[in-house]
Tab-separated table of C-alpha atoms and ligand atoms in Angstrom:
chain	number	residue	atom	x	y	z
A	174	MET	CA	28.730	174.949	112.418
A	175	SER	CA	29.330	175.928	108.789
A	176	LEU	CA	32.016	174.250	106.690
A	177	LYS	CA	34.022	177.488	106.850
A	178	GLU	CA	33.865	177.430	110.645
A	179	ASN	CA	34.952	173.780	110.664
A	180	LEU	CA	37.880	174.622	108.386
A	181	ASP	CA	38.908	177.620	110.472
A	182	SER	CA	38.775	175.611	113.650
A	183	VAL	CA	40.983	172.859	112.169
A	184	LEU	CA	43.413	175.418	110.713
A	185	SER	CA	43.708	177.254	114.017
A	186	SER	CA	44.730	173.979	115.685
A	187	LEU	CA	47.614	173.413	113.232
A	188	PRO	CA	51.126	174.819	113.522
A	189	LYS	CA	51.955	177.026	110.508
A	190	THR	CA	54.464	174.436	109.289
A	191	VAL	CA	51.829	171.716	108.873
A	192	LYS	CA	50.006	171.470	105.552
A	193	LEU	CA	46.319	170.602	105.573
A	194	ILE	CA	44.790	168.282	102.980
A	195	ALA	CA	40.985	168.514	103.202
A	196	VAL	CA	39.705	165.001	102.497
A	197	SER	CA	36.553	165.438	100.435
A	198	LYS	CA	35.827	161.827	99.418
A	199	THR	CA	32.092	161.034	99.149
A	200	LYS	CA	31.231	164.736	99.629
A	201	PRO	CA	29.452	166.786	96.926
A	202	VAL	CA	31.149	169.489	94.860
A	203	SER	CA	29.006	172.115	96.595
A	204	ASP	CA	30.687	171.257	99.916
A	205	ILE	CA	34.135	171.384	98.318
A	206	LEU	CA	33.312	174.757	96.799
A	207	ALA	CA	32.289	176.126	100.215
A	208	VAL	CA	35.629	175.033	101.699
A	209	TYR	CA	37.497	176.329	98.637
A	210	ASP	CA	35.756	179.689	98.990
A	211	ALA	CA	36.982	179.788	102.582
A	212	GLY	CA	40.543	179.629	101.228
A	213	GLN	CA	41.454	175.917	101.173
A	214	LEU	CA	43.155	174.786	97.928
A	215	ASP	CA	44.418	171.251	98.704
A	216	PHE	CA	41.844	168.440	98.626
A	217	GLY	CA	42.232	164.672	98.985
A	218	GLU	CA	40.256	161.921	97.268
A	219	ASN	CA	40.646	158.152	97.396
A	220	ARG	CA	38.899	157.079	94.189
A	221	VAL	CA	40.096	157.918	90.686
A	222	GLN	CA	36.707	158.291	89.034
A	223	GLU	CA	35.395	160.532	91.788
A	224	MET	CA	38.514	162.702	91.649
A	225	VAL	CA	38.265	163.104	87.875
A	226	GLU	CA	34.589	164.059	88.036
A	227	LYS	CA	35.257	166.639	90.723
A	228	TYR	CA	38.339	167.973	88.936
A	229	GLU	CA	36.224	168.580	85.838
A	230	GLN	CA	33.540	170.486	87.730
A	231	LEU	CA	35.619	172.569	90.118
A	232	PRO	CA	38.022	175.542	89.825
A	233	LYS	CA	41.309	174.647	88.175
A	234	ASP	CA	43.541	176.068	90.910
A	235	ILE	CA	42.456	173.269	93.274
A	236	LYS	CA	45.330	170.892	94.069
A	237	TRP	CA	44.173	167.273	94.030
A	238	HIS	CA	45.826	164.686	96.269
A	239	MET	CA	45.320	160.960	95.624
A	240	ILE	CA	45.328	159.381	99.079
A	241	GLY	CA	43.707	156.001	98.369
A	242	HIS	CA	45.014	152.775	96.924
A	243	LEU	CA	45.763	153.375	93.247
A	244	GLN	CA	45.450	150.735	90.539
A	245	LYS	CA	48.005	150.877	87.746
A	246	ASN	CA	45.419	150.888	84.976
A	247	LYS	CA	43.823	154.049	86.408
A	248	VAL	CA	46.931	156.221	86.710
A	249	LYS	CA	46.391	157.604	83.211
A	250	TYR	CA	43.139	159.307	84.201
A	251	ILE	CA	44.746	161.532	86.847
A	252	ALA	CA	48.306	161.870	85.481
A	253	GLY	CA	47.579	165.153	83.741
A	254	PHE	CA	46.532	167.083	86.812
A	255	VAL	CA	47.197	165.289	90.123
A	256	GLU	CA	49.255	167.359	92.600
A	257	LEU	CA	50.600	164.581	94.828
A	258	ILE	CA	50.034	160.829	94.962
A	259	HIS	CA	50.342	159.787	98.630
A	260	SER	CA	49.763	156.072	98.060
A	261	VAL	CA	52.682	154.718	96.041
A	262	ASP	CA	53.445	151.302	97.499
A	263	SER	CA	55.087	149.274	94.715
A	264	GLU	CA	57.714	149.680	92.040
A	265	ASP	CA	55.209	148.535	89.413
A	266	LEU	CA	52.954	151.426	90.312
A	267	LEU	CA	55.861	153.881	90.348
A	268	LYS	CA	56.873	152.699	86.881
A	269	GLU	CA	53.383	153.305	85.525
A	270	ILE	CA	53.195	156.765	87.132
A	271	ASP	CA	56.554	157.579	85.531
A	272	LYS	CA	55.280	156.477	82.130
A	273	GLN	CA	52.042	158.457	82.365
A	274	ALA	CA	53.883	161.503	83.705
A	275	ALA	CA	56.177	161.403	80.664
A	276	ASN	CA	53.123	161.121	78.379
A	277	ASN	CA	51.852	164.319	79.979
A	278	ASN	CA	55.236	166.084	79.840
A	279	ARG	CA	55.354	166.517	83.573
A	280	ILE	CA	56.958	165.282	86.729
A	281	ILE	CA	54.505	163.811	89.207
A	282	ASN	CA	55.159	164.270	92.916
A	283	CYS	CA	54.657	161.129	94.991
A	284	LEU	CA	54.904	159.879	98.544
A	285	LEU	CA	55.927	156.365	99.404
A	286	GLN	CA	53.206	154.771	101.538
A	287	ILE	CA	54.674	152.626	104.291
A	288	ARG	CA	52.667	150.049	106.205
A	289	ILE	CA	52.968	150.931	109.876
A	290	ALA	CA	49.627	149.545	111.099
A	291	GLU	CA	49.185	146.082	112.527
A	292	GLU	CA	46.107	145.347	110.442
A	293	GLU	CA	46.765	143.177	107.408
A	294	THR	CA	44.182	145.136	105.443
A	295	LYS	CA	46.135	148.384	105.369
A	296	PHE	CA	48.079	149.053	102.191
A	297	GLY	CA	51.678	150.156	102.056
A	298	LEU	CA	55.192	148.910	101.497
A	299	GLU	CA	56.920	147.091	104.359
A	300	ILE	CA	59.312	149.377	106.195
A	301	GLU	CA	62.279	147.077	105.445
A	302	LYS	CA	61.749	147.500	101.713
A	303	ALA	CA	61.877	151.300	101.708
A	304	ASP	CA	65.630	151.544	101.118
A	305	LYS	CA	65.629	149.368	98.028
A	306	PHE	CA	62.544	151.095	96.692
A	307	MET	CA	64.177	154.501	97.062
A	308	LYS	CA	67.385	153.335	95.363
A	309	ASN	CA	65.417	151.994	92.398
A	310	SER	CA	63.336	155.152	92.134
A	311	ILE	CA	66.339	156.810	90.471
A	312	ASN	CA	65.312	154.870	87.332
A	313	PHE	CA	62.102	156.853	87.021
A	314	PRO	CA	62.956	160.435	86.062
A	315	ASN	CA	59.359	161.628	85.694
A	316	VAL	CA	58.435	160.983	89.298
A	317	LYS	CA	59.716	162.821	92.335
A	318	ILE	CA	59.427	161.065	95.692
A	319	CYS	CA	58.826	163.901	98.144
A	320	GLY	CA	58.433	161.903	101.342
A	321	LEU	CA	56.421	159.255	103.149
A	322	MET	CA	52.800	158.526	104.030
A	323	GLY	CA	51.394	156.251	106.684
A	324	MET	CA	48.174	155.253	108.428
A	325	ALA	CA	48.105	154.084	112.007
A	326	THR	CA	46.157	151.109	113.303
A	327	PHE	CA	42.469	151.825	113.961
A	328	THR	CA	42.556	151.604	117.760
A	329	ASP	CA	41.846	153.575	120.930
A	330	ASP	CA	45.368	152.816	122.130
A	331	THR	CA	47.017	156.226	121.704
A	332	GLN	CA	50.405	154.865	122.717
A	333	GLN	CA	50.320	152.301	119.918
A	334	ILE	CA	49.353	154.997	117.406
A	335	ARG	CA	52.178	157.189	118.713
A	336	ASN	CA	54.680	154.333	118.355
A	337	GLU	CA	53.619	153.665	114.773
A	338	PHE	CA	53.934	157.343	113.828
A	339	SER	CA	57.287	157.578	115.550
A	340	MET	CA	58.557	154.570	113.608
A	341	LEU	CA	57.767	156.338	110.344
A	342	LYS	CA	59.348	159.593	111.479
A	343	THR	CA	62.568	157.697	112.215
A	344	LEU	CA	62.584	156.257	108.696
A	345	TYR	CA	61.761	159.690	107.260
A	346	ASP	CA	64.706	161.311	109.031
A	347	LYS	CA	67.025	158.563	107.816
A	348	LEU	CA	65.983	158.899	104.172
A	349	LEU	CA	66.017	162.702	104.360
A	350	VAL	CA	69.813	162.586	104.606
A	351	GLU	CA	70.116	160.835	101.246
A	352	TYR	CA	67.127	162.195	99.362
A	353	PRO	CA	67.016	165.998	99.271
A	354	ASP	CA	63.572	165.987	97.613
A	355	PHE	CA	62.086	164.726	100.869
A	356	LYS	CA	59.869	167.364	102.432
A	357	PHE	CA	56.524	165.794	103.377
A	358	LEU	CA	55.638	163.352	106.107
A	359	SER	CA	51.907	162.717	105.540
A	360	LEU	CA	50.567	161.382	108.819
A	361	GLY	CA	47.377	161.989	110.741
A	362	MET	CA	43.617	162.013	110.147
A	363	SER	CA	40.702	163.553	112.086
A	364	GLY	CA	41.077	161.202	115.053
A	365	ASP	CA	44.839	161.155	115.447
A	366	TYR	CA	46.344	164.232	113.794
A	367	GLN	CA	47.427	165.899	117.013
A	368	THR	CA	49.451	162.838	117.975
A	369	ALA	CA	50.843	162.726	114.427
A	370	ILE	CA	52.021	166.335	114.628
A	371	GLU	CA	53.633	165.703	118.013
A	372	GLU	CA	55.520	162.843	116.352
A	373	GLY	CA	56.726	164.991	113.451
A	374	SER	CA	54.034	165.006	110.775
A	375	ASN	CA	53.999	168.068	108.517
A	376	MET	CA	51.025	167.081	106.339
A	377	VAL	CA	47.660	166.004	107.753
A	378	ARG	CA	44.724	164.498	105.846
A	379	ILE	CA	41.523	165.588	107.531
A	380	GLY	CA	38.026	164.715	106.323
A	381	SER	CA	35.250	164.334	108.863
A	382	LEU	CA	36.335	167.213	111.128
A	383	ILE	CA	35.829	169.555	108.176
A	384	PHE	CA	33.052	167.985	106.100
A	385	GLY	CA	31.210	166.017	108.794
A	386	SER	CA	30.950	162.253	109.082
A	387	ARG	CA	30.569	160.054	106.005
A	388	ASN	CA	27.960	157.334	105.470
B	151	PLP	C1	39.390	159.033	104.530
B	151	PLP	C2	40.850	159.200	104.714
B	151	PLP	C3	41.358	160.218	105.545
B	151	PLP	C4	40.490	161.186	106.333
B	151	PLP	O1	39.782	160.528	107.333
B	151	PLP	P1	38.983	161.349	108.471
B	151	PLP	O2	38.961	160.414	109.609
B	151	PLP	O3	37.634	161.618	107.902
B	151	PLP	O4	39.732	162.584	108.745
B	151	PLP	C5	42.737	160.355	105.623
B	151	PLP	N1	43.567	159.538	104.957
B	151	PLP	C6	43.123	158.559	104.145
B	151	PLP	C7	44.101	157.706	103.436
B	151	PLP	C8	41.748	158.347	104.006
B	151	PLP	O5	41.316	157.367	103.217
C-alpha cells in the first residue's frame, strides 16, 4: 500500500470530530511530503532536533506537534513555530515555554501530559497534581493549556487500556467546566486508538499505521 492509501484508510476509520496527528518520527522528509501531498497537515515528532530539521526542509503550512518528552533547554528551538506541545508535565517546563513564547511574540498551545500508565518509565504529571498545575498556569499568559494528553500502559490487556483512558476522560470532563480553553483530549496510537476514541479521545497520534513500522 502507498502512504496515501495508508492515510486514507486511517482517516476513513476516524469519526469527523477526531483530529489526526500523523507521527513522522524517524521517517524521512520524502515520506512526510507524500502524506502532506495527500492532504495531511498535522505531524508529530518526539525529538527537538529532528523536528527543527524537518521544519526547515518542508512546506511552511505544516503544523508541528511535539509529542515527546521536552527538555527545558530545548524549548527555544521550537518556540517560534510549534503548533501544539502535547508533553507538558511540569511547572518548570511550562514556565520556560511561557518565556520562549513571549520572546517570539506568540502564545503557545499546550496539553498537560498526565501519567495514566502503570509503567514507571512513562512521563507525565500525576493525576492528583493536575488541579494545582492548572490553577498555577494562570501565571503564564503566553501559554494556553488546551487539554490533556496520555499514554496507556504497553499491554495486551484491552480492559486495562480502556480503564486508563477512561480515567483521563473523567479528569478532562472535570477540568473542562473550569477551563474554557480545553478542547483536545490527545489519546490513542496505532495499536489502541479505537479504544481511545470509544473512551472519548478527540485527537489521535498515529505513526506506524501510516508510515509503516520503525526500526
Ligand atoms: C511514537 C509515538 C506515537 C505513535 O506510535 P505508533 O504506535 O507508531 O502509532 C504516539 N504518541 C507518542 C507520544 C509517540 O511517541
